[in-house]
mmCIF file of C-alpha atoms and ligand atoms in Angstrom:
data_model
loop_
_atom_site.group_PDB
_atom_site.id
_atom_site.type_symbol
_atom_site.label_atom_id
_atom_site.label_comp_id
_atom_site.label_asym_id
_atom_site.label_seq_id
_atom_site.Cartn_x
_atom_site.Cartn_y
_atom_site.Cartn_z
ATOM 1 C CA UNK Y 146 11.813 172.262 212.541
ATOM 2 C CA UNK Y 147 14.674 169.716 210.722
ATOM 3 C CA UNK Y 148 17.118 171.926 208.373
ATOM 4 C CA UNK Y 149 17.859 170.191 205.161
ATOM 5 C CA UNK Y 150 21.674 169.685 205.924
ATOM 6 C CA UNK Y 151 20.530 167.618 209.231
ATOM 7 C CA UNK Y 152 18.046 165.825 207.050
ATOM 8 C CA UNK Y 153 20.866 164.954 204.803
ATOM 9 C CA UNK Y 154 23.311 163.628 207.892
ATOM 10 C CA UNK Y 155 20.454 161.779 209.045
ATOM 11 C CA UNK Y 156 19.846 159.882 205.419
ATOM 12 C CA UNK Y 157 23.503 159.403 205.105
ATOM 13 C CA UNK Y 158 24.174 157.690 208.322
ATOM 14 C CA UNK Y 159 20.992 155.500 207.863
ATOM 15 C CA UNK Y 160 22.464 154.342 204.528
ATOM 16 C CA UNK Y 161 25.518 153.651 205.369
ATOM 17 C CA UNK Y 162 24.700 151.475 208.233
ATOM 18 C CA UNK Y 163 22.377 149.763 205.981
ATOM 19 C CA UNK Y 164 25.109 149.045 203.384
ATOM 20 C CA UNK Y 165 27.615 147.944 206.074
ATOM 21 C CA UNK Y 166 25.236 145.482 207.697
ATOM 22 C CA UNK Y 167 24.460 143.868 204.142
ATOM 23 C CA UNK Y 168 28.281 143.621 203.667
ATOM 24 C CA UNK Y 169 28.956 142.207 206.864
ATOM 25 C CA UNK Y 170 26.290 139.528 207.012
ATOM 26 C CA UNK Y 171 27.470 138.321 203.855
ATOM 27 C CA UNK Y 172 30.869 138.259 204.777
ATOM 28 C CA UNK Y 173 29.705 136.764 207.920
ATOM 29 C CA UNK Y 174 27.692 134.059 206.143
ATOM 30 C CA UNK Y 175 30.431 133.192 203.960
ATOM 31 C CA UNK Y 176 32.841 132.752 206.928
ATOM 32 C CA UNK Y 177 30.253 130.488 208.599
ATOM 33 C CA UNK Y 178 29.970 128.544 205.340
ATOM 34 C CA UNK Y 179 33.527 127.978 205.049
ATOM 35 C CA UNK Y 180 33.848 126.699 208.529
ATOM 36 C CA UNK Y 181 30.586 124.240 208.129
ATOM 37 C CA UNK Y 182 32.190 123.103 204.796
ATOM 38 C CA UNK Y 183 35.582 122.484 206.734
ATOM 39 C CA UNK Y 184 33.805 120.764 209.484
ATOM 40 C CA UNK Y 185 31.918 118.647 207.035
ATOM 41 C CA UNK Y 186 35.137 117.444 205.515
ATOM 42 C CA UNK Y 187 36.575 116.569 208.565
ATOM 43 C CA UNK Y 188 33.709 114.511 209.223
ATOM 44 C CA UNK Y 189 34.078 112.686 205.988
ATOM 45 C CA UNK Y 190 37.158 111.794 206.872
ATOM 46 C CA UNK Y 191 37.358 110.595 210.302
ATOM 47 C CA UNK Y 192 33.748 110.148 211.613
ATOM 48 C CA UNK Y 193 31.230 107.515 210.382
ATOM 49 C CA UNK Y 194 27.638 107.930 211.417
ATOM 50 C CA UNK Y 195 26.381 104.333 212.260
ATOM 51 C CA UNK Y 196 23.131 102.717 210.862
ATOM 52 C CA UNK Y 197 20.484 102.861 213.228
ATOM 53 C CA UNK Y 198 20.337 99.702 215.438
ATOM 54 C CA UNK Y 199 17.336 97.302 215.911
ATOM 55 C CA UNK Y 200 15.726 96.919 218.995
ATOM 56 C CA UNK Y 201 13.761 93.986 218.014
ATOM 57 C CA UNK Y 202 15.383 90.802 216.780
ATOM 58 C CA UNK Y 203 14.614 87.324 215.772
ATOM 59 C CA UNK Y 204 16.218 85.298 218.583
ATOM 60 C CA UNK Y 205 14.915 85.571 222.097
ATOM 61 C CA UNK Y 206 17.023 86.205 225.063
ATOM 62 C CA UNK Y 207 16.573 82.646 226.483
ATOM 63 C CA UNK Y 208 17.958 81.412 222.708
ATOM 64 C CA UNK Y 209 20.689 83.741 222.811
ATOM 65 C CA UNK Y 210 21.888 82.736 226.541
ATOM 66 C CA UNK Y 211 21.142 78.902 225.626
ATOM 67 C CA UNK Y 212 23.374 79.008 222.381
ATOM 68 C CA UNK Y 213 26.055 81.599 223.919
ATOM 69 C CA UNK Y 214 29.616 79.811 223.840
ATOM 70 C CA UNK Y 215 33.064 81.103 223.461
ATOM 71 C CA UNK Y 216 33.702 81.134 219.693
ATOM 72 C CA UNK Y 217 37.540 80.803 218.539
ATOM 73 C CA UNK Y 218 37.289 80.093 214.824
ATOM 74 C CA UNK Y 219 35.621 82.033 212.124
ATOM 75 C CA UNK Y 220 34.524 82.000 208.701
ATOM 76 C CA UNK Y 221 36.769 84.564 206.748
ATOM 77 C CA UNK Y 222 33.904 86.820 205.538
ATOM 78 C CA UNK Y 223 33.608 90.469 206.579
ATOM 79 C CA UNK Y 224 30.800 91.990 208.683
ATOM 80 C CA UNK Y 225 28.427 94.430 207.648
ATOM 81 C CA UNK Y 226 28.436 97.922 208.950
ATOM 82 C CA UNK Y 227 24.778 96.956 210.215
ATOM 83 C CA UNK Y 228 26.141 94.117 212.046
ATOM 84 C CA UNK Y 229 29.374 96.206 213.767
ATOM 85 C CA UNK Y 230 26.570 98.943 214.624
ATOM 86 C CA UNK Y 231 24.316 96.397 216.552
ATOM 87 C CA UNK Y 232 27.324 95.081 218.459
ATOM 88 C CA UNK Y 233 28.486 98.488 219.506
ATOM 89 C CA UNK Y 234 24.932 99.718 220.348
ATOM 90 C CA UNK Y 235 24.544 96.430 222.468
ATOM 91 C CA UNK Y 236 28.349 97.411 224.182
ATOM 92 C CA UNK Y 237 27.384 100.889 225.093
ATOM 93 C CA UNK Y 238 24.828 102.398 223.059
ATOM 94 C CA UNK Y 239 22.311 105.091 224.523
ATOM 95 C CA UNK Y 240 18.741 103.360 225.484
ATOM 96 C CA UNK Y 241 17.336 106.281 227.195
ATOM 97 C CA UNK Y 242 17.921 109.369 225.414
ATOM 98 C CA UNK Y 243 16.269 111.298 228.097
ATOM 99 C CA UNK Y 244 18.703 110.397 230.820
ATOM 100 C CA UNK Y 245 21.265 109.561 228.466
ATOM 101 C CA UNK Y 246 21.621 105.641 230.091
ATOM 102 C CA UNK Y 247 23.264 103.091 228.028
ATOM 103 C CA UNK Y 248 22.756 99.559 227.051
ATOM 104 C CA UNK Y 249 24.926 98.102 230.011
ATOM 105 C CA UNK Y 250 24.557 99.030 233.722
ATOM 106 C CA UNK Y 251 27.156 101.550 235.498
ATOM 107 C CA UNK Y 252 27.317 102.358 238.574
ATOM 108 C CA UNK Y 253 26.223 106.149 239.442
ATOM 109 C CA UNK Y 254 25.591 106.345 235.509
ATOM 110 C CA UNK Y 255 29.409 107.386 235.468
ATOM 111 C CA UNK Y 256 30.163 105.218 232.472
ATOM 112 C CA UNK Y 257 34.000 104.444 232.745
ATOM 113 C CA UNK Y 258 34.548 102.414 229.756
ATOM 114 C CA UNK Y 259 35.425 103.181 226.279
ATOM 115 C CA UNK Y 260 35.077 100.995 223.252
ATOM 116 C CA UNK Y 261 37.301 100.645 220.370
ATOM 117 C CA UNK Y 262 37.015 98.727 216.878
ATOM 118 C CA UNK Y 263 40.222 97.070 215.460
ATOM 119 C CA UNK Y 264 39.153 96.531 211.788
ATOM 120 C CA UNK Y 265 41.360 94.203 209.523
ATOM 121 C CA UNK Y 266 41.842 94.471 206.048
ATOM 122 C CA UNK Y 267 38.393 93.158 204.455
ATOM 123 C CA UNK Y 268 36.999 93.239 208.105
ATOM 124 C CA UNK Y 269 33.856 95.098 207.586
ATOM 125 C CA UNK Y 270 32.237 95.750 204.091
ATOM 126 C CA UNK Y 271 33.060 99.515 203.289
ATOM 127 C CA UNK Y 272 35.210 100.172 205.892
ATOM 128 C CA UNK Y 273 39.027 100.811 205.563
ATOM 129 C CA UNK Y 274 41.323 98.588 207.959
ATOM 130 C CA UNK Y 275 42.104 100.832 211.079
ATOM 131 C CA UNK Y 276 41.087 101.643 214.840
ATOM 132 C CA UNK Y 277 37.775 103.305 215.430
ATOM 133 C CA UNK Y 278 36.517 104.718 218.764
ATOM 134 C CA UNK Y 279 32.826 104.326 219.393
ATOM 135 C CA UNK Y 280 30.960 107.679 220.243
ATOM 136 C CA UNK Y 281 27.947 106.431 222.482
ATOM 137 C CA UNK Y 282 26.213 109.587 222.582
ATOM 138 C CA UNK Y 283 26.133 109.999 218.263
ATOM 139 C CA UNK Y 284 26.369 106.348 217.633
ATOM 140 C CA UNK Y 285 29.075 106.926 215.438
ATOM 141 C CA UNK Y 286 32.904 105.766 215.141
ATOM 142 C CA UNK Y 287 35.845 107.898 214.748
ATOM 143 C CA UNK Y 288 38.905 106.602 212.806
ATOM 144 C CA UNK Y 289 41.873 107.156 214.948
ATOM 145 C CA UNK Y 290 44.469 105.070 213.527
ATOM 146 C CA UNK Y 291 44.673 103.779 209.849
ATOM 147 C CA UNK Y 292 45.946 100.364 208.824
ATOM 148 C CA UNK Y 293 45.410 96.802 209.675
ATOM 149 C CA UNK Y 294 46.719 96.205 213.597
ATOM 150 C CA UNK Y 295 45.105 92.924 214.020
ATOM 151 C CA UNK Y 296 48.580 91.393 213.929
ATOM 152 C CA UNK Y 297 50.017 93.652 216.609
ATOM 153 C CA UNK Y 298 46.913 92.976 218.881
ATOM 154 C CA UNK Y 299 47.311 89.313 218.268
ATOM 155 C CA UNK Y 300 51.059 89.485 219.424
ATOM 156 C CA UNK Y 301 49.811 91.818 222.701
ATOM 157 C CA UNK Y 302 47.380 89.101 223.568
ATOM 158 C CA UNK Y 303 49.875 86.352 223.880
ATOM 159 C CA UNK Y 304 49.554 85.043 220.126
ATOM 160 C CA UNK Y 305 45.882 83.915 220.743
ATOM 161 C CA UNK Y 306 45.031 82.755 217.109
ATOM 162 C CA UNK Y 307 41.543 83.950 217.310
ATOM 163 C CA UNK Y 308 42.635 87.789 217.579
ATOM 164 C CA UNK Y 309 44.664 87.494 214.423
ATOM 165 C CA UNK Y 310 41.872 85.486 212.637
ATOM 166 C CA UNK Y 311 38.524 87.578 213.796
ATOM 167 C CA UNK Y 312 37.043 89.942 211.260
ATOM 168 C CA UNK Y 313 37.136 92.765 213.763
ATOM 169 C CA UNK Y 314 38.239 93.045 217.647
ATOM 170 C CA UNK Y 315 36.298 95.067 220.162
ATOM 171 C CA UNK Y 316 38.692 96.627 223.025
ATOM 172 C CA UNK Y 317 37.151 98.107 225.954
ATOM 173 C CA UNK Y 318 39.054 100.143 228.143
ATOM 174 C CA UNK Y 319 38.539 101.758 231.473
ATOM 175 C CA UNK Y 320 39.028 105.385 232.792
ATOM 176 C CA UNK Y 321 38.973 104.678 236.452
ATOM 177 C CA UNK Y 322 39.121 107.980 237.374
ATOM 178 C CA UNK Y 323 35.192 108.626 236.186
ATOM 179 C CA UNK Y 324 34.066 106.450 238.938
ATOM 180 C CA UNK Y 325 36.715 106.533 241.622
ATOM 181 C CA UNK Y 326 36.101 110.194 242.334
ATOM 182 C CA UNK Y 327 32.697 109.364 243.650
ATOM 183 C CA UNK Y 328 33.250 105.630 244.883
ATOM 184 C CA UNK Y 329 37.053 105.675 245.928
ATOM 185 C CA UNK Y 330 38.777 102.294 246.035
ATOM 186 C CA UNK Y 331 35.609 100.532 245.776
ATOM 187 C CA UNK Y 332 35.221 101.826 242.163
ATOM 188 C CA UNK Y 333 38.691 100.564 240.925
ATOM 189 C CA UNK Y 334 38.640 97.371 242.800
ATOM 190 C CA UNK Y 335 35.019 96.299 241.742
ATOM 191 C CA UNK Y 336 32.421 98.575 240.079
ATOM 192 C CA UNK Y 337 34.420 99.286 236.822
ATOM 193 C CA UNK Y 338 35.374 95.622 236.502
ATOM 194 C CA UNK Y 339 31.880 94.211 237.280
ATOM 195 C CA UNK Y 340 30.740 96.830 234.527
ATOM 196 C CA UNK Y 341 33.014 95.692 231.663
ATOM 197 C CA UNK Y 342 31.591 92.158 232.729
ATOM 198 C CA UNK Y 343 28.192 93.460 231.538
ATOM 199 C CA UNK Y 344 29.276 95.101 228.550
ATOM 200 C CA UNK Y 345 31.036 91.672 227.580
ATOM 201 C CA UNK Y 346 28.032 89.805 228.098
ATOM 202 C CA UNK Y 347 25.796 92.031 226.031
ATOM 203 C CA UNK Y 348 28.415 91.613 223.029
ATOM 204 C CA UNK Y 349 28.361 87.981 223.554
ATOM 205 C CA UNK Y 350 24.636 87.985 223.341
ATOM 206 C CA UNK Y 351 24.498 90.358 220.548
ATOM 207 C CA UNK Y 352 26.487 88.339 218.547
ATOM 208 C CA UNK Y 353 24.788 84.917 219.002
ATOM 209 C CA UNK Y 354 21.478 86.765 217.823
ATOM 210 C CA UNK Y 355 23.507 88.039 214.772
ATOM 211 C CA UNK Y 356 25.039 84.695 214.024
ATOM 212 C CA UNK Y 357 28.499 85.817 215.094
ATOM 213 C CA UNK Y 358 30.852 84.463 217.284
ATOM 214 C CA UNK Y 359 33.102 85.879 219.999
ATOM 215 C CA UNK Y 360 35.299 85.318 222.968
ATOM 216 C CA UNK Y 361 36.233 87.395 226.136
ATOM 217 C CA UNK Y 362 39.948 87.671 225.914
ATOM 218 C CA UNK Y 363 41.492 88.907 229.428
ATOM 219 C CA UNK Y 364 44.974 87.271 228.850
ATOM 220 C CA UNK Y 365 47.225 90.186 227.213
ATOM 221 C CA UNK Y 366 49.961 92.541 227.800
ATOM 222 C CA UNK Y 367 48.243 95.830 228.961
ATOM 223 C CA UNK Y 368 50.821 97.983 227.763
ATOM 224 C CA UNK Y 369 51.013 96.365 224.407
ATOM 225 C CA UNK Y 370 47.190 96.497 223.826
ATOM 226 C CA UNK Y 371 47.406 100.155 224.852
ATOM 227 C CA UNK Y 372 50.084 101.125 222.641
ATOM 228 C CA UNK Y 373 48.203 99.448 219.670
ATOM 229 C CA UNK Y 374 45.223 101.958 220.321
ATOM 230 C CA UNK Y 375 47.535 104.623 220.151
ATOM 231 C CA UNK Y 376 48.179 105.192 224.152
ATOM 232 C CA UNK Y 377 44.968 106.846 225.078
ATOM 233 C CA UNK Y 378 45.657 108.830 228.248
ATOM 234 C CA UNK Y 379 44.352 107.553 231.790
ATOM 235 C CA UNK Y 380 42.768 104.504 229.781
ATOM 236 C CA UNK Y 381 43.238 100.967 230.797
ATOM 237 C CA UNK Y 382 42.428 97.825 228.427
ATOM 238 C CA UNK Y 383 40.255 95.243 230.020
ATOM 239 C CA UNK Y 384 38.835 93.217 227.612
ATOM 240 C CA UNK Y 385 39.748 92.332 223.855
ATOM 241 C CA UNK Y 386 36.759 90.731 222.328
ATOM 242 C CA UNK Y 387 37.311 88.998 218.646
ATOM 243 C CA UNK Y 388 34.390 88.601 216.335
ATOM 244 C CA UNK Y 389 33.671 86.866 213.224
ATOM 245 C CA UNK Y 390 31.185 84.792 211.679
ATOM 246 C CA UNK Y 391 30.643 81.025 212.773
ATOM 247 C CA UNK Y 392 31.651 78.256 210.957
HETATM 248 C C1 LIG P 298 37.714 87.258 232.569
HETATM 249 C C2 LIG P 298 37.561 86.445 231.600
HETATM 250 C C3 LIG P 298 38.791 85.758 230.883
HETATM 251 C C4 LIG P 298 39.168 85.250 229.619
HETATM 252 N N1 LIG P 298 40.245 85.227 229.105
HETATM 253 C C5 LIG P 298 39.969 84.337 227.973
HETATM 254 C C6 LIG P 298 41.458 84.500 227.140
HETATM 255 O O1 LIG P 298 42.341 85.411 227.118
HETATM 256 N N2 LIG P 298 41.356 83.540 226.320
HETATM 257 C C7 LIG P 298 40.593 82.904 225.824
HETATM 258 O O2 LIG P 298 40.565 81.941 224.586
HETATM 259 N N3 LIG P 298 39.216 82.629 226.380
HETATM 260 C C8 LIG P 298 39.176 83.450 227.728
HETATM 261 N N4 LIG P 298 37.926 83.541 228.235
HETATM 262 C C9 LIG P 298 36.816 82.742 227.932
HETATM 263 C C10 LIG P 298 36.734 81.552 228.845
HETATM 264 O O3 LIG P 298 37.793 80.675 228.521
HETATM 265 C C11 LIG P 298 35.363 80.641 228.486
HETATM 266 O O4 LIG P 298 34.436 81.447 229.259
HETATM 267 C C12 LIG P 298 35.178 79.214 229.393
HETATM 268 O O5 LIG P 298 36.188 78.698 228.714
HETATM 269 C C13 LIG P 298 33.897 78.755 229.283
HETATM 270 O O6 LIG P 298 33.568 78.707 228.181
HETATM 271 P P1 LIG P 298 31.877 79.491 227.518
HETATM 272 O O7 LIG P 298 32.014 80.963 227.486
HETATM 273 O O8 LIG P 298 31.656 78.986 225.997
HETATM 274 O O9 LIG P 298 30.819 79.178 228.321
HETATM 275 C C14 LIG P 298 37.949 84.255 229.287
HETATM 276 C C15 LIG P 298 36.817 84.747 230.050
HETATM 277 C C16 LIG P 298 36.660 85.534 231.275
HETATM 278 C C17 LIG P 298 35.131 85.674 231.892
#
């Protein structure tokens, strides 16, 4: 038979643990909420989710190939965020979310390329001038440098006027190690460079379909382009692609 004293002890223990679980839960939720808010603040400041890209357009692939030219003069009108979203998707967007395959082919699906956008003042409606890095997996851009770096990039590209005049410049870099661990020298000498060609052509064709103009720029001082990007570790710049509205 349970004595009155042991009954009260059990009741007390149950009550204490019940109250402490409520208290702990409340503190835990509050702590978690403050972390979520902090994370959201960071997102607001630096990360921009891009509009969903279209997979159906008005220009056929044949027309885009037929019309593609290297365009070096642009109207000084800003791009829209939808246009920028579409270009980045064409470059490296995920087109098969199950296998995480992307718009351009990649040897062994190792994806050694990174994509940056150098946005000049009034280059994209609603976007501050700066340098943004594209995140393929979430289709978003992260601001890594604030300010207009189009003049610095123009100097790094041997003063090619179209780099300075374009609304945005896409810069494609490579992290060779992602490919060479599997393919060795063949990865460094061939595969990574073949891949940047695929990405460049996708950007060219997407620009035609949007009524925009671009040109693949390979003549630049590597170290200077690299420092414009903020010296990203293990990355080597391969292409700069100025983009603007055709005249
Ligand atoms: C690897 C590569 C590097 C290039 N580098 C430059 C460059 O630095 N500056 C430039 O104005 N055009 C550059 N171009 C663009 C070529 O000049 C252009 O493709 C060529 O004149 C043919 O014209 P099209 O693209 O209109 O067919 C480059 C093209 C390639 C494929």
